């Protein structure tokens, strides 16, 4: 069964939508409490000078990444690692963000879905999801090059696969954007399926409330809606 994840805009942090995150993904803490940061700083102070400098750079990098994610309205960032057929591991990054629109988000999605249907060769296609109409976009892009070790960027790892699913929020002028990125181009089909599986579990109805309502008048029956989608996609 997938882990239950609740996510909301950064200003309220109240759950506005829910989705299932499959096994193999670890979420980053995008709002680490001040007490936790002070605990890390105090631990760094006890390290030898050289190790303390390295740890300080790592902490600054982490803080910079968290700041960048929050600035771009990222609500979830999860790192994925899965075994491959060669005995190693494939990696990916999954993010969920909200994107404001100037008008109706549903009209924006409908327009993009229509464009996707008219131009299937451009890596876009419309999606019929349990939570509503959406669209899928995918592309291969040049991978970011390391500024410290540019010699490590070879031809084999110079591109990444990026998949994006967008759905209109039902009561706000914004899009819910789910994105999957991996440098393993050979596993793009697998990661597309994971992304679509997560998208099928996306719901704007609190699962806890839905379960409580079902408990009031429960009869043996198969799960439906988001619960069924989550079970079908993640087991």
Short mmCIF file of N, CA, C and O in Angstrom, two decimals, residues 136-222:
data_model
loop_
_atom_site.label_atom_id
_atom_site.label_comp_id
_atom_site.label_asym_id
_atom_site.label_seq_id
_atom_site.Cartn_x
_atom_site.Cartn_y
_atom_site.Cartn_z
N UNK A 136 -0.35 15.19 -19.76
CA UNK A 136 1.00 14.68 -19.52
C UNK A 136 1.94 15.30 -20.54
O UNK A 136 1.64 15.35 -21.73
N UNK A 137 3.06 15.77 -20.06
CA UNK A 137 4.12 16.29 -20.92
C UNK A 137 5.41 15.58 -20.56
O UNK A 137 5.70 15.38 -19.38
N UNK A 138 6.18 15.18 -21.54
CA UNK A 138 7.46 14.55 -21.27
C UNK A 138 8.49 14.97 -22.31
O UNK A 138 8.16 15.25 -23.47
N UNK A 139 9.73 15.06 -21.84
CA UNK A 139 10.81 15.47 -22.74
C UNK A 139 12.15 15.01 -22.19
O UNK A 139 12.26 14.63 -21.02
N UNK A 140 13.14 15.03 -23.05
CA UNK A 140 14.52 14.76 -22.66
C UNK A 140 15.28 16.06 -22.76
O UNK A 140 15.28 16.72 -23.80
N UNK A 141 15.94 16.43 -21.66
CA UNK A 141 16.64 17.71 -21.59
C UNK A 141 18.10 17.49 -21.20
O UNK A 141 18.44 16.48 -20.58
N UNK A 142 18.97 18.45 -21.56
CA UNK A 142 20.36 18.35 -21.10
C UNK A 142 20.41 18.38 -19.57
O UNK A 142 19.70 19.15 -18.93
N UNK A 143 21.23 17.52 -18.99
CA UNK A 143 21.36 17.47 -17.54
C UNK A 143 22.20 18.65 -17.06
O UNK A 143 23.10 19.12 -17.76
N UNK A 144 21.89 19.16 -15.87
CA UNK A 144 22.73 20.23 -15.30
C UNK A 144 24.17 19.75 -15.15
O UNK A 144 24.41 18.63 -14.69
N UNK A 145 25.11 20.58 -15.51
CA UNK A 145 26.52 20.21 -15.41
C UNK A 145 27.08 20.65 -14.07
O UNK A 145 26.72 21.71 -13.54
N UNK A 146 27.94 19.83 -13.51
CA UNK A 146 28.56 20.15 -12.24
C UNK A 146 29.57 21.28 -12.42
O UNK A 146 30.46 21.20 -13.27
N UNK A 147 29.41 22.35 -11.63
CA UNK A 147 30.34 23.47 -11.72
C UNK A 147 31.69 23.14 -11.06
O UNK A 147 32.72 23.70 -11.40
N UNK A 148 31.66 22.19 -10.10
CA UNK A 148 32.90 21.82 -9.40
C UNK A 148 33.66 20.71 -10.12
O UNK A 148 34.87 20.63 -10.05
N UNK A 149 32.90 19.82 -10.81
CA UNK A 149 33.54 18.70 -11.51
C UNK A 149 32.95 18.56 -12.91
O UNK A 149 32.27 17.58 -13.20
N UNK A 150 33.19 19.53 -13.79
CA UNK A 150 32.61 19.46 -15.14
C UNK A 150 33.10 18.26 -15.93
O UNK A 150 32.43 17.80 -16.86
N UNK A 151 34.26 17.72 -15.58
CA UNK A 151 34.80 16.58 -16.33
C UNK A 151 33.98 15.32 -16.11
O UNK A 151 34.09 14.37 -16.88
N UNK A 152 33.12 15.31 -15.07
CA UNK A 152 32.32 14.12 -14.79
C UNK A 152 31.06 14.06 -15.65
O UNK A 152 30.33 13.07 -15.61
N UNK A 153 30.77 15.11 -16.38
CA UNK A 153 29.58 15.13 -17.22
C UNK A 153 29.93 14.57 -18.59
O UNK A 153 30.44 15.28 -19.45
N UNK A 154 29.71 13.28 -18.80
CA UNK A 154 30.04 12.65 -20.06
C UNK A 154 28.78 12.51 -20.91
O UNK A 154 27.68 12.84 -20.50
N UNK A 155 28.96 12.00 -22.11
CA UNK A 155 27.84 11.89 -23.06
C UNK A 155 26.76 10.96 -22.55
O UNK A 155 25.58 11.17 -22.81
N UNK A 156 27.16 9.91 -21.80
CA UNK A 156 26.18 8.93 -21.35
C UNK A 156 25.22 9.50 -20.32
O UNK A 156 24.12 8.99 -20.14
N UNK A 157 25.67 10.53 -19.57
CA UNK A 157 24.81 11.09 -18.52
C UNK A 157 24.48 12.54 -18.78
O UNK A 157 24.24 13.31 -17.86
N UNK A 158 24.49 12.95 -20.05
CA UNK A 158 24.32 14.35 -20.37
C UNK A 158 22.85 14.74 -20.53
O UNK A 158 22.56 15.90 -20.76
N UNK A 159 21.92 13.78 -20.43
CA UNK A 159 20.51 14.10 -20.58
C UNK A 159 19.68 13.44 -19.47
O UNK A 159 20.11 12.46 -18.85
N UNK A 160 18.55 14.02 -19.23
CA UNK A 160 17.60 13.49 -18.25
C UNK A 160 16.24 13.38 -18.89
O UNK A 160 15.92 14.08 -19.86
N UNK A 161 15.43 12.46 -18.37
CA UNK A 161 14.02 12.36 -18.76
C UNK A 161 13.18 13.10 -17.73
O UNK A 161 13.39 12.98 -16.53
N UNK A 162 12.24 13.90 -18.24
CA UNK A 162 11.39 14.71 -17.36
C UNK A 162 9.94 14.53 -17.77
O UNK A 162 9.55 14.78 -18.91
N UNK A 163 9.13 14.05 -16.83
CA UNK A 163 7.70 13.88 -17.07
C UNK A 163 6.91 14.80 -16.15
O UNK A 163 7.24 14.95 -14.98
N UNK A 164 5.86 15.41 -16.70
CA UNK A 164 5.06 16.37 -15.94
C UNK A 164 3.58 16.09 -16.14
O UNK A 164 3.14 15.91 -17.28
N UNK A 165 2.83 16.04 -15.05
CA UNK A 165 1.37 15.95 -15.10
C UNK A 165 0.80 17.18 -14.42
O UNK A 165 1.24 17.55 -13.32
N UNK A 166 -0.16 17.84 -15.04
CA UNK A 166 -0.80 19.03 -14.47
C UNK A 166 -2.30 18.82 -14.40
O UNK A 166 -2.91 18.29 -15.33
N UNK A 167 -2.88 19.22 -13.28
CA UNK A 167 -4.32 19.10 -13.03
C UNK A 167 -4.79 20.40 -12.41
O UNK A 167 -4.06 21.03 -11.63
N UNK A 168 -6.00 20.84 -12.75
CA UNK A 168 -6.54 22.07 -12.18
C UNK A 168 -7.05 21.84 -10.77
O UNK A 168 -7.72 20.85 -10.48
N UNK A 169 -6.72 22.77 -9.87
CA UNK A 169 -7.29 22.73 -8.53
C UNK A 169 -8.77 23.09 -8.63
O UNK A 169 -9.15 23.97 -9.41
N UNK A 170 -9.65 22.44 -7.87
CA UNK A 170 -11.09 22.67 -8.03
C UNK A 170 -11.59 24.00 -7.49
O UNK A 170 -12.60 24.51 -7.97
N UNK A 171 -10.91 24.58 -6.50
CA UNK A 171 -11.44 25.79 -5.87
C UNK A 171 -10.42 26.91 -5.77
O UNK A 171 -10.56 27.80 -4.93
N UNK A 172 -9.40 26.89 -6.60
CA UNK A 172 -8.38 27.94 -6.60
C UNK A 172 -7.84 28.09 -8.01
O UNK A 172 -7.78 27.13 -8.77
N UNK A 173 -7.44 29.31 -8.38
CA UNK A 173 -6.89 29.53 -9.73
C UNK A 173 -5.43 29.08 -9.82
O UNK A 173 -4.52 29.89 -9.98
N UNK A 174 -5.21 27.79 -9.70
CA UNK A 174 -3.86 27.26 -9.76
C UNK A 174 -3.86 25.83 -10.28
O UNK A 174 -4.88 25.14 -10.23
N UNK A 175 -2.71 25.43 -10.77
CA UNK A 175 -2.51 24.07 -11.25
C UNK A 175 -1.74 23.28 -10.20
O UNK A 175 -0.86 23.80 -9.53
N UNK A 176 -2.07 22.00 -10.09
CA UNK A 176 -1.28 21.07 -9.30
C UNK A 176 -0.35 20.36 -10.28
O UNK A 176 -0.81 19.70 -11.21
N UNK A 177 0.94 20.53 -10.09
CA UNK A 177 1.93 20.02 -11.05
C UNK A 177 2.76 18.92 -10.39
O UNK A 177 3.42 19.14 -9.37
N UNK A 178 2.68 17.73 -10.95
CA UNK A 178 3.47 16.58 -10.49
C UNK A 178 4.57 16.32 -11.51
O UNK A 178 4.30 16.23 -12.71
N UNK A 179 5.79 16.21 -11.04
CA UNK A 179 6.91 16.07 -11.97
C UNK A 179 7.87 14.98 -11.51
O UNK A 179 8.17 14.85 -10.33
N UNK A 180 8.33 14.20 -12.47
CA UNK A 180 9.30 13.13 -12.22
C UNK A 180 10.51 13.36 -13.13
O UNK A 180 10.35 13.62 -14.33
N UNK A 181 11.71 13.27 -12.55
CA UNK A 181 12.95 13.46 -13.31
C UNK A 181 13.90 12.32 -12.99
O UNK A 181 14.05 11.93 -11.82
N UNK A 182 14.53 11.76 -14.01
CA UNK A 182 15.53 10.71 -13.80
C UNK A 182 16.61 10.82 -14.86
O UNK A 182 16.34 11.17 -16.01
N UNK A 183 17.86 10.52 -14.48
CA UNK A 183 18.94 10.49 -15.48
C UNK A 183 19.01 9.15 -16.20
O UNK A 183 19.77 9.01 -17.16
N UNK A 184 18.22 8.18 -15.75
CA UNK A 184 18.23 6.84 -16.35
C UNK A 184 17.25 6.81 -17.52
O UNK A 184 16.08 6.46 -17.37
N UNK A 185 17.73 7.16 -18.70
CA UNK A 185 16.85 7.23 -19.87
C UNK A 185 16.26 5.88 -20.23
O UNK A 185 15.14 5.80 -20.75
N UNK A 186 16.99 4.79 -19.95
CA UNK A 186 16.48 3.45 -20.28
C UNK A 186 15.27 3.07 -19.42
O UNK A 186 14.51 2.17 -19.79
N UNK A 187 15.10 3.73 -18.28
CA UNK A 187 13.97 3.42 -17.40
C UNK A 187 12.86 4.45 -17.50
O UNK A 187 11.98 4.50 -16.63
N UNK A 188 12.88 5.26 -18.56
CA UNK A 188 11.87 6.32 -18.70
C UNK A 188 10.45 5.76 -18.70
O UNK A 188 9.55 6.34 -18.09
N UNK A 189 10.24 4.61 -19.36
CA UNK A 189 8.89 4.03 -19.39
C UNK A 189 8.42 3.65 -17.99
O UNK A 189 7.26 3.87 -17.64
N UNK A 190 9.33 3.11 -17.17
CA UNK A 190 8.97 2.73 -15.81
C UNK A 190 8.61 3.95 -14.97
O UNK A 190 7.63 3.94 -14.22
N UNK A 191 9.41 5.00 -15.11
CA UNK A 191 9.14 6.19 -14.31
C UNK A 191 7.91 6.95 -14.80
O UNK A 191 7.22 7.60 -14.01
N UNK A 192 7.63 6.83 -16.09
CA UNK A 192 6.36 7.41 -16.59
C UNK A 192 5.19 6.69 -15.93
O UNK A 192 4.20 7.33 -15.52
N UNK A 193 5.28 5.37 -15.83
CA UNK A 193 4.20 4.61 -15.20
C UNK A 193 4.06 4.96 -13.72
O UNK A 193 2.93 5.03 -13.19
N UNK A 194 5.17 5.19 -13.03
CA UNK A 194 5.10 5.60 -11.62
C UNK A 194 4.43 6.96 -11.51
O UNK A 194 3.56 7.17 -10.65
N UNK A 195 4.82 7.89 -12.37
CA UNK A 195 4.23 9.23 -12.35
C UNK A 195 2.73 9.16 -12.60
O UNK A 195 1.93 9.80 -11.89
N UNK A 196 2.32 8.39 -13.60
CA UNK A 196 0.90 8.26 -13.89
C UNK A 196 0.16 7.56 -12.76
O UNK A 196 -1.00 7.89 -12.45
N UNK A 197 0.83 6.59 -12.13
CA UNK A 197 0.21 5.92 -10.98
C UNK A 197 -0.05 6.88 -9.84
O UNK A 197 -1.12 6.86 -9.22
N UNK A 198 0.90 7.76 -9.56
CA UNK A 198 0.70 8.76 -8.51
C UNK A 198 -0.43 9.71 -8.91
O UNK A 198 -1.28 10.07 -8.09
N UNK A 199 -0.43 10.13 -10.18
CA UNK A 199 -1.46 11.06 -10.65
C UNK A 199 -2.86 10.46 -10.50
O UNK A 199 -3.82 11.18 -10.19
N UNK A 200 -2.99 9.16 -10.69
CA UNK A 200 -4.31 8.52 -10.57
C UNK A 200 -4.80 8.48 -9.12
O UNK A 200 -6.00 8.30 -8.89
N UNK A 201 -3.89 8.64 -8.17
CA UNK A 201 -4.32 8.65 -6.77
C UNK A 201 -4.63 10.06 -6.27
O UNK A 201 -5.14 10.23 -5.16
N UNK A 202 -4.31 11.08 -7.07
CA UNK A 202 -4.54 12.46 -6.65
C UNK A 202 -6.02 12.70 -6.39
O UNK A 202 -6.87 12.37 -7.21
N UNK A 203 -6.32 13.28 -5.23
CA UNK A 203 -7.71 13.56 -4.87
C UNK A 203 -7.79 14.87 -4.10
O UNK A 203 -6.84 15.26 -3.42
N UNK A 204 -8.92 15.54 -4.23
CA UNK A 204 -9.16 16.78 -3.49
C UNK A 204 -10.16 16.56 -2.36
O UNK A 204 -10.67 17.51 -1.78
N UNK A 205 -10.43 15.30 -2.07
CA UNK A 205 -11.31 14.93 -0.96
C UNK A 205 -10.48 14.24 0.11
O UNK A 205 -9.75 13.29 -0.17
N UNK A 206 -10.59 14.70 1.33
CA UNK A 206 -9.83 14.15 2.44
C UNK A 206 -10.17 12.66 2.60
O UNK A 206 -11.31 12.31 2.90
N UNK A 207 -9.21 11.76 2.39
CA UNK A 207 -9.50 10.32 2.52
C UNK A 207 -9.99 9.94 3.91
O UNK A 207 -10.78 9.02 4.06
N UNK A 208 -9.52 10.65 4.95
CA UNK A 208 -9.96 10.34 6.31
C UNK A 208 -11.45 10.62 6.47
O UNK A 208 -12.18 9.84 7.09
N UNK A 209 -11.92 11.72 5.90
CA UNK A 209 -13.35 12.03 5.99
C UNK A 209 -14.17 11.04 5.19
O UNK A 209 -15.24 10.63 5.60
N UNK A 210 -13.65 10.69 4.00
CA UNK A 210 -14.37 9.72 3.18
C UNK A 210 -14.46 8.37 3.88
O UNK A 210 -15.50 7.70 3.84
N UNK A 211 -13.41 7.98 4.57
CA UNK A 211 -13.41 6.71 5.29
C UNK A 211 -14.37 6.77 6.47
O UNK A 211 -15.08 5.80 6.76
N UNK A 212 -14.38 7.91 7.18
CA UNK A 212 -15.28 8.05 8.32
C UNK A 212 -16.73 7.98 7.88
O UNK A 212 -17.58 7.36 8.53
N UNK A 213 -17.04 8.62 6.74
CA UNK A 213 -18.40 8.58 6.23
C UNK A 213 -18.80 7.17 5.82
O UNK A 213 -19.94 6.74 6.03
N UNK A 214 -17.84 6.44 5.25
CA UNK A 214 -18.14 5.07 4.82
C UNK A 214 -18.36 4.17 6.02
O UNK A 214 -19.17 3.23 5.97
N UNK A 215 -17.64 4.45 7.14
CA UNK A 215 -17.78 3.62 8.33
C UNK A 215 -19.18 3.73 8.95
O UNK A 215 -19.64 2.82 9.64
N UNK A 216 -19.84 4.87 8.72
CA UNK A 216 -21.17 5.06 9.29
C UNK A 216 -22.18 4.11 8.67
O UNK A 216 -23.17 3.75 9.30
N UNK A 217 -21.99 3.75 7.47
CA UNK A 217 -22.94 2.86 6.79
C UNK A 217 -22.15 1.90 5.92
O UNK A 217 -22.23 1.91 4.69
N UNK A 218 -21.33 1.08 6.58
CA UNK A 218 -20.42 0.21 5.85
C UNK A 218 -21.08 -1.09 5.45
O UNK A 218 -21.76 -1.73 6.23
N UNK A 219 -20.85 -1.46 4.20
CA UNK A 219 -21.23 -2.75 3.67
C UNK A 219 -20.05 -3.29 2.89
O UNK A 219 -19.29 -2.53 2.29
N UNK A 220 -19.85 -4.61 2.87
CA UNK A 220 -18.72 -5.17 2.12
C UNK A 220 -18.82 -4.79 0.64
O UNK A 220 -19.81 -5.10 -0.02
N UNK A 221 -17.82 -4.06 0.17
CA UNK A 221 -17.82 -3.67 -1.24
C UNK A 221 -16.39 -3.35 -1.66
O UNK A 221 -15.51 -3.14 -0.83
N UNK A 222 -16.18 -3.32 -2.96
CA UNK A 222 -14.86 -3.02 -3.48
C UNK A 222 -14.57 -1.54 -3.32
O UNK A 222 -15.48 -0.72 -3.37
#
